[in-house]
Short mmCIF file of C-alpha atoms and ligand atoms in Angstrom, two decimals:
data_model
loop_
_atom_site.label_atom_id
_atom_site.label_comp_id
_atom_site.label_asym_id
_atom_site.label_seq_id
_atom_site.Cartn_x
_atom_site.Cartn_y
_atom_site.Cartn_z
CA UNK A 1143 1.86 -1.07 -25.79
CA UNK A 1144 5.27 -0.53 -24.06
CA UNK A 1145 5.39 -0.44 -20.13
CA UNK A 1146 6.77 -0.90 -17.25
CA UNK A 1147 6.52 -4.40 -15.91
CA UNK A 1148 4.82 -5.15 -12.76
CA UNK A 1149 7.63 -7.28 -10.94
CA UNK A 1150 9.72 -4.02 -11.92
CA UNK A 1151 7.82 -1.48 -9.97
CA UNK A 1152 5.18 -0.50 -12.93
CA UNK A 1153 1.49 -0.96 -13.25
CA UNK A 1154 -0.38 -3.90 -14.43
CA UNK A 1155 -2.65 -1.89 -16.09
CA UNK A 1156 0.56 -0.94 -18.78
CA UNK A 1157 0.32 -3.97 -20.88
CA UNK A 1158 0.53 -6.75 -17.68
CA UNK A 1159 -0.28 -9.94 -19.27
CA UNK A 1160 -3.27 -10.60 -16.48
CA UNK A 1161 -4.85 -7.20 -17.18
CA UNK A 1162 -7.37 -6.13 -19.50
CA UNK A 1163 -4.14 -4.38 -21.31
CA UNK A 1164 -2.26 -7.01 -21.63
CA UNK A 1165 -5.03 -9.37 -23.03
CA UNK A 1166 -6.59 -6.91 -25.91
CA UNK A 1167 -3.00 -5.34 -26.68
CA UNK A 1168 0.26 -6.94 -26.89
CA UNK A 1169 2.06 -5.80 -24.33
CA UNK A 1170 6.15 -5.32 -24.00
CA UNK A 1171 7.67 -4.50 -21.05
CA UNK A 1172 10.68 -2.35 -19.79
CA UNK A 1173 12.63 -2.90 -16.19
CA UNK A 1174 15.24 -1.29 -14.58
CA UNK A 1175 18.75 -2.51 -14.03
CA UNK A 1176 19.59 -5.19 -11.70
CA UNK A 1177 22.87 -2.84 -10.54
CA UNK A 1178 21.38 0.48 -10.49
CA UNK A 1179 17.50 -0.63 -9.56
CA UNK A 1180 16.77 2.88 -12.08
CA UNK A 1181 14.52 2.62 -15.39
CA UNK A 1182 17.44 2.16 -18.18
CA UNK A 1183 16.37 4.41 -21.10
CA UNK A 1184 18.67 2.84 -23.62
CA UNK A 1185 16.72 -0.30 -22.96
CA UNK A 1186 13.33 1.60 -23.24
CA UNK A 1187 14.41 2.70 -26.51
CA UNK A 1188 15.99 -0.67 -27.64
CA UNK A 1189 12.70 -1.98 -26.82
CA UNK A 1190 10.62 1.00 -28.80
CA UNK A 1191 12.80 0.66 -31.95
CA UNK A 1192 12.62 -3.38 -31.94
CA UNK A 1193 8.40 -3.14 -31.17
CA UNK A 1194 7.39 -0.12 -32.81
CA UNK A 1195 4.54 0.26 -29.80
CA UNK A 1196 1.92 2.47 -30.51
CA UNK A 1197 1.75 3.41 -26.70
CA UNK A 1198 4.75 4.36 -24.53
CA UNK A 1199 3.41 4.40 -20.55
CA UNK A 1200 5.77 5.91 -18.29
CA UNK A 1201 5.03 5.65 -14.62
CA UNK A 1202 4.18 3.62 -12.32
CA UNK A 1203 3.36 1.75 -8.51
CA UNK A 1204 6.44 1.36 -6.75
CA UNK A 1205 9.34 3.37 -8.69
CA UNK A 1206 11.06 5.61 -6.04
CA UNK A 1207 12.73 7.69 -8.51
CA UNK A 1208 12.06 10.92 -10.92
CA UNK A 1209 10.32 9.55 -13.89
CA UNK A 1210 12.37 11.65 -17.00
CA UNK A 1211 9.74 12.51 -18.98
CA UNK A 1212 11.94 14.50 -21.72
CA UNK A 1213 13.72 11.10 -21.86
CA UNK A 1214 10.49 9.51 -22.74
CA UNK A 1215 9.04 11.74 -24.78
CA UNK A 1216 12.08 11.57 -27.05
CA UNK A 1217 11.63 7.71 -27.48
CA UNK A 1218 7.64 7.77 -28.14
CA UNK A 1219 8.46 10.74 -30.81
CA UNK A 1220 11.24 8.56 -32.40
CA UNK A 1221 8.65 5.68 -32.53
CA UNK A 1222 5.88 7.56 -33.50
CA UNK A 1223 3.92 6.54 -30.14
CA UNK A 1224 1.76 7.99 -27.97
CA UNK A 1225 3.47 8.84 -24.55
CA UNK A 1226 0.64 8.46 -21.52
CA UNK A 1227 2.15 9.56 -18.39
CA UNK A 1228 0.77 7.48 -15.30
CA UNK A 1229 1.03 9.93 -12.49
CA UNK A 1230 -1.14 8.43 -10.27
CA UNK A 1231 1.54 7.99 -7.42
CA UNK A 1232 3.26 11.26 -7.89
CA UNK A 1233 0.31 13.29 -9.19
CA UNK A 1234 0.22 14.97 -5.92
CA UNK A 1235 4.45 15.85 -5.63
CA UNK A 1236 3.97 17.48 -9.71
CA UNK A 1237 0.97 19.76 -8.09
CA UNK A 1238 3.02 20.71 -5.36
CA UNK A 1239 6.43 20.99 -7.29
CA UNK A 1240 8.43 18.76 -5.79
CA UNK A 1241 8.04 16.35 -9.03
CA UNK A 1242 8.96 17.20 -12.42
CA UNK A 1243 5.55 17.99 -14.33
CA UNK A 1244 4.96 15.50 -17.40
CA UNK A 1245 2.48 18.57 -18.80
CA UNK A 1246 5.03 19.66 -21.32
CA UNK A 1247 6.27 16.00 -22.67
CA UNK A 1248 3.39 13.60 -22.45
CA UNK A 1249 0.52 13.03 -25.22
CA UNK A 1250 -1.91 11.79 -22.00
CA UNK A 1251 -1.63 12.24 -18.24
CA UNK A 1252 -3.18 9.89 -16.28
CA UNK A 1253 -3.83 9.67 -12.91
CA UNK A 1254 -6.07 8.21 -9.36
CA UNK A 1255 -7.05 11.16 -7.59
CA UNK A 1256 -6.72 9.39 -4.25
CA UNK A 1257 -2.63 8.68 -3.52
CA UNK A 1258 0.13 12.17 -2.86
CA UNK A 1259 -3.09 14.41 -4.17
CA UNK A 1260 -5.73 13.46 -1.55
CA UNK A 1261 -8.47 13.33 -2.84
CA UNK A 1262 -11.35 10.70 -3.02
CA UNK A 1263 -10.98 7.20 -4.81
CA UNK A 1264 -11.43 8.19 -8.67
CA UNK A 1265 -8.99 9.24 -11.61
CA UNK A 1266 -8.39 11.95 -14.51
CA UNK A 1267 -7.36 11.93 -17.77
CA UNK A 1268 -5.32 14.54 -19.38
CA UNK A 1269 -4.76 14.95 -23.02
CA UNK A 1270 -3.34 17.37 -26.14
CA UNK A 1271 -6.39 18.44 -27.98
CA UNK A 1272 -5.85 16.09 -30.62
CA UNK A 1273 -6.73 12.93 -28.32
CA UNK A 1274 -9.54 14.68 -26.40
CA UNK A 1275 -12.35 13.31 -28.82
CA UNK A 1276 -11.32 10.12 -28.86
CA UNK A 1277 -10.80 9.69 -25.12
CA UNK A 1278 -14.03 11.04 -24.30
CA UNK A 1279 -15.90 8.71 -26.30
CA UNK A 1280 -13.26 5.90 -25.17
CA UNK A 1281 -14.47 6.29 -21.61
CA UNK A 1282 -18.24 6.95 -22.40
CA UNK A 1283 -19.90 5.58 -24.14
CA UNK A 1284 -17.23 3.19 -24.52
CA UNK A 1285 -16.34 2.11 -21.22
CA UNK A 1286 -18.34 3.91 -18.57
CA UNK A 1287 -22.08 4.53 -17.72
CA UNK A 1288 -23.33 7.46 -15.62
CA UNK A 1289 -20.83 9.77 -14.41
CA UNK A 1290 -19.63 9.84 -10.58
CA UNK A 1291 -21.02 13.38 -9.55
CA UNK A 1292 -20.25 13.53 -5.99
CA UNK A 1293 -16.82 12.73 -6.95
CA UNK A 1294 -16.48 14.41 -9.61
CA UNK A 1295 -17.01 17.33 -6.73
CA UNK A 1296 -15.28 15.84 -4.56
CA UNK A 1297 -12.34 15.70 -6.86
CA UNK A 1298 -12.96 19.64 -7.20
CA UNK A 1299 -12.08 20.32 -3.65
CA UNK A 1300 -9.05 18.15 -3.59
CA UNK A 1301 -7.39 20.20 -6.75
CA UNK A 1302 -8.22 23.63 -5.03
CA UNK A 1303 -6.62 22.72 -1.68
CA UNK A 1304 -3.70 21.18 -4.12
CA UNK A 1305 -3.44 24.77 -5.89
CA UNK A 1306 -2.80 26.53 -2.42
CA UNK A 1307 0.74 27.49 -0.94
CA UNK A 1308 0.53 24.98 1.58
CA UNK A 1309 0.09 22.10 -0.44
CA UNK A 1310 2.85 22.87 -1.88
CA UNK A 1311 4.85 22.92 1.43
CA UNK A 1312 3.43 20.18 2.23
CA UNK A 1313 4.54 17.92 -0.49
CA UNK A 1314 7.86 18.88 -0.20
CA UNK A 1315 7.30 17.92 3.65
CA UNK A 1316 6.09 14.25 2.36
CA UNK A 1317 9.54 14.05 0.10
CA UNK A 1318 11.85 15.53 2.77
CA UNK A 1319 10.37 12.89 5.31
CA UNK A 1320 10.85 10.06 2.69
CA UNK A 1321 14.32 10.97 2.31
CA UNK A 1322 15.18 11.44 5.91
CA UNK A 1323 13.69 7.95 6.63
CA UNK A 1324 15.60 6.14 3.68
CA UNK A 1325 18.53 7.73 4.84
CA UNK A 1326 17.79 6.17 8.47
CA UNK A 1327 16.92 2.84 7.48
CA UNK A 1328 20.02 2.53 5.01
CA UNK A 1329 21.96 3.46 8.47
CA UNK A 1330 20.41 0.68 9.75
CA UNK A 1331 21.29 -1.77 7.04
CA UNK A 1332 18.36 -2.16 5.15
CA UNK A 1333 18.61 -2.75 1.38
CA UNK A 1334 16.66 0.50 -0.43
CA UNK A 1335 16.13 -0.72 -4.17
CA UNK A 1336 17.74 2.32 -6.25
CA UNK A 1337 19.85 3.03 -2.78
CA UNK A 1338 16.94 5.81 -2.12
CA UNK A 1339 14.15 8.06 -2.93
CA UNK A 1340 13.36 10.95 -5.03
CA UNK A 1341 9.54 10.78 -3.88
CA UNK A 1342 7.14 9.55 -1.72
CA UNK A 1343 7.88 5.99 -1.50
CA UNK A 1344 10.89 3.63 -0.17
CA UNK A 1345 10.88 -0.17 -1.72
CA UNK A 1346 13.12 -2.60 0.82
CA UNK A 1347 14.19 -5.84 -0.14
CA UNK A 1348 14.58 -7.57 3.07
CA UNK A 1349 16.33 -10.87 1.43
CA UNK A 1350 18.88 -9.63 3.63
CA UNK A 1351 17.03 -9.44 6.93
CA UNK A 1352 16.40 -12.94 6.55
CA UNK A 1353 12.17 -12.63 6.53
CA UNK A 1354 9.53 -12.24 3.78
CA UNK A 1355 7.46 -9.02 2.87
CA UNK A 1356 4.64 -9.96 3.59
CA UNK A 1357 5.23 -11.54 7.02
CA UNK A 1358 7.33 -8.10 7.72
CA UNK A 1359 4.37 -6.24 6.40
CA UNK A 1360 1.76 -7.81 8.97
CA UNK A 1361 4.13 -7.70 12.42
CA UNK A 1362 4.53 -4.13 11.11
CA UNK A 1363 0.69 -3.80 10.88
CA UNK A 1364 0.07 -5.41 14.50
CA UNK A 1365 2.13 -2.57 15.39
CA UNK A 1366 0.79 0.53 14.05
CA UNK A 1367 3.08 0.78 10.94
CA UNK A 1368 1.19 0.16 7.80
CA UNK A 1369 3.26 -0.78 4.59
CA UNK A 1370 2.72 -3.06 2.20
CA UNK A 1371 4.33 -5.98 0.85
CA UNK A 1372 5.77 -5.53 -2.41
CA UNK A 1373 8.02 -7.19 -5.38
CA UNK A 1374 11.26 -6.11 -5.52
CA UNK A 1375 12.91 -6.36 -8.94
CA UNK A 1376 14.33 -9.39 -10.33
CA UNK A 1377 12.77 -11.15 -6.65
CA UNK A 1378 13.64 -14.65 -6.88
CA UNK A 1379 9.83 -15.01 -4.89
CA UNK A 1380 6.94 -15.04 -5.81
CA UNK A 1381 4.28 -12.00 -5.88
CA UNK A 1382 1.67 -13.13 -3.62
CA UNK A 1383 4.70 -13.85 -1.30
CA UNK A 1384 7.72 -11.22 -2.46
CA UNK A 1385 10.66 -10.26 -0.45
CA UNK A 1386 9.85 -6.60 -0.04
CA UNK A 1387 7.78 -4.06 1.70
CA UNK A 1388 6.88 -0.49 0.23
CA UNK A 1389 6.55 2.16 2.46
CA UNK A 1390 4.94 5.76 1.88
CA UNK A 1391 5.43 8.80 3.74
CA UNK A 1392 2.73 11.05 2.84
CA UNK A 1393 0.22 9.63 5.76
CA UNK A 1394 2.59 10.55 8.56
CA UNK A 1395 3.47 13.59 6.66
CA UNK A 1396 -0.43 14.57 6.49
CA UNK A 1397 -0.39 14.19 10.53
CA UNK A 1398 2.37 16.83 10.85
CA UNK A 1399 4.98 14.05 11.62
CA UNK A 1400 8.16 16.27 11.00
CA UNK A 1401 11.63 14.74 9.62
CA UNK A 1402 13.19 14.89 13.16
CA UNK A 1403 11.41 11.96 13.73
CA UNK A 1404 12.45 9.32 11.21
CA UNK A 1405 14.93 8.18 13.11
CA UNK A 1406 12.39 6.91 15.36
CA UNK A 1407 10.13 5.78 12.65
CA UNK A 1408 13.29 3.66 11.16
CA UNK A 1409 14.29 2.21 14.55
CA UNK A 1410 10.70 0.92 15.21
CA UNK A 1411 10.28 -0.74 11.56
CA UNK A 1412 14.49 -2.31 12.64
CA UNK A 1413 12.88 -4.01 15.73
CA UNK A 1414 10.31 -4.66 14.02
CA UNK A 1415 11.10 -6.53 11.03
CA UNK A 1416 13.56 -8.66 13.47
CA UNK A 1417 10.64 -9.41 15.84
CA UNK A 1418 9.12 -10.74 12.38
CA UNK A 1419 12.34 -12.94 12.06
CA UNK A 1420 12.41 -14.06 15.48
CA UNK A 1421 8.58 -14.65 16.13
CA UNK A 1422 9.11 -12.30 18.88
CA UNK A 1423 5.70 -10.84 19.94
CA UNK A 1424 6.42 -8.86 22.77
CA UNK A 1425 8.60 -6.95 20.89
CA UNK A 1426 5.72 -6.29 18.12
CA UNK A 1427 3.31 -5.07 21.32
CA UNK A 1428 5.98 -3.16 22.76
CA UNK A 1429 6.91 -0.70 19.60
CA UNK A 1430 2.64 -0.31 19.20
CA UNK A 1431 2.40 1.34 22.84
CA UNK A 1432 5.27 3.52 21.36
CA UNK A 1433 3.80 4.08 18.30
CA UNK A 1434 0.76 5.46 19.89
CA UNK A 1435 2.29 7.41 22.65
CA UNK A 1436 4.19 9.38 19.72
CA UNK A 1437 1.33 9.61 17.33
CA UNK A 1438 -1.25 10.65 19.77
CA UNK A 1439 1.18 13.87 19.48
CA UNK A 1440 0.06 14.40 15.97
CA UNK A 1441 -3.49 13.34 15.04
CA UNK A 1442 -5.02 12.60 11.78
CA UNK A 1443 -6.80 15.49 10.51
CA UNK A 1444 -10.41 15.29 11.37
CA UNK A 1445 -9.86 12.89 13.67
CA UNK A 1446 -10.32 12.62 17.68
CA UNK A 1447 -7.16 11.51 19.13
CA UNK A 1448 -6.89 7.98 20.50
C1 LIG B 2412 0.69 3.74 -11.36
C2 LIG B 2412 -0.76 3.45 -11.08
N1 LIG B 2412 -1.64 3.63 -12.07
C3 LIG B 2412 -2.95 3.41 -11.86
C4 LIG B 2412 -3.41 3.00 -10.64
C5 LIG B 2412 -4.89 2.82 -10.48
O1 LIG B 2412 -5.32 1.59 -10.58
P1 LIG B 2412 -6.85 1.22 -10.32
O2 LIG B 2412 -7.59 2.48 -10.04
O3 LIG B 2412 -7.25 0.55 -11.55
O4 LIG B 2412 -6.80 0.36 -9.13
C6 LIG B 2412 -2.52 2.77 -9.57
C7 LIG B 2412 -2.94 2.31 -8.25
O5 LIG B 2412 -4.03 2.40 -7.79
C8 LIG B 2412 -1.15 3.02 -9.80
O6 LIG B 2412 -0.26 2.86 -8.82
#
């Protein structure tokens, strides 16, 4: 199996060496480019022709940029492989339309039901007719017991409110906002891996801000800003300790948190991660009562505010 590998931004369940993929197939892995910080599809298909793979995954857990799934599909039909698409992150941005759709390109879709769609904790599989059989009886009785009913229905109501208009608006909402607030921390000298976003997600090596992910990641937590800390490629740490944070915007987006406000957004997570650099707590507390003040403006959905 050919995917993307972890440290890269993929998924360690496409061939990770750790993961049930990697130990019952032999798994290759594609990265991106150290200057560009983008998937490079002549290596993909370097890879493909040296391998031969019998799987091509495309996808994956921290890649802030369109997947091309054309691109891919041309490779895996070279090859002879099957092409799953992992959509999990993105599966959300594709129902809305502000993602390219693999639906036309990949032999599988695959995806969690619970990231940009919304819906509970559980997944889907997608397939051309020819795979169907062999899927099925892959997950049961191969894999799985009894089915998950509830969320089964509860994935039912999430892909109904994803079919509606404002969904749609809505996930163009989450990629506007993740574009205004890359654009606003790049202003403010962070280091964007790929220089950007084409989605939902930012990945910031802070090498250059002179403290680790993960210590950025929990002053940004005592504050009200929850990111996680994240590999960034070719990080010269380690992954349990990596030099990046990831950051999402579909969460704020969900609470009506327009792009107007980034700015703000990007100026706490500035003080912020320097607080984290300078151990200065006050500075941590001070951004939370901020944090709240503005985000008692726009509840969570459901939720009492406060
Ligand atoms: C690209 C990708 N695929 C799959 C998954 C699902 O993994 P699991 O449900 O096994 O935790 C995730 C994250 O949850 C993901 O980011």
């Amino acid at each position: 199996v050919l995917g993307m590998s972890l440290p890269m931004g993929g998924h360690l369940t496409h061939g990770w060496g750790v993961s049930a993929t990697g130990t019952w197939f032999r798994g290759v892995q594609y990265g991106v480019r150290r200057d560009t910080g983008r998937i490079d599809l002549d290596e993909v298909r370097d890879l493909a022709l040296a391998e031969r793979p019998k799987v091509i995954f495309c996808g994956g857990t921290a890649v802030p940029r369109t997947i091309d799934f054309a691109g891919f599909a041309g490779i895996a039909r070279e090859v002879g492989a099957v092409l799953v698409a992992d959509v999990a992150h993105i599966a959300g941005l594709i129902a809305g339309g502000a993602h390219p759709s693999p639906a036309p390109y990949a032999d599988v879709v695959s995806t969690t039901t619970h990231k940009t769609l919304r819906g509970p904790r559980g997944a889907m599989l997608l397939s051309r007719a020819e795979h169907a059989r062999a899927i099925d009886r892959a997950v049961f009785p191969g894999l799985q017991g009894g089915p998950h009913n509830q969320t089964t229905a509860a994935i039912a109501v999430a892909l109904k409110e994803a079919a509606r208009p404002e969904f749609s608006a809505y996930a163009h909402r989450v990629v506007a906002n993740a574009r205004s607030l890359g654009e606003e921390l790049a202003s403010r000298g962070f280091d964007l891996v790929s220089g950007g976003t084409d989605n939902h997600l930012l990945l910031i090596d802070l090498t250059s801000r002179g403290v680790p992910g993960k210590i950025a990641a929990k002053a940004l937590d005592r504050a009200g800003i929850v990111v996680n800390h994240n590999t960034v490629p070719y990080d010269p740490r380690k992954p349990f300790d990596p030099s990046g944070i990831r950051i999402g915007t579909p969460a704020l987006t969900s609470r009506g948190v327009p792009a107007s406000e980034m700015a703000t957004v990007a100026e706490w997570i500035s003080r912020v991660v320097e607080a984290a650099r300078t151990d200065d707590e006050a500075t941590v507390e001070k951004v939370r009562t901020e944090v709240k003040a503005l985000m008692d403006g726009y509840p969570a959905p459901g939720l009492p505010v406060g």
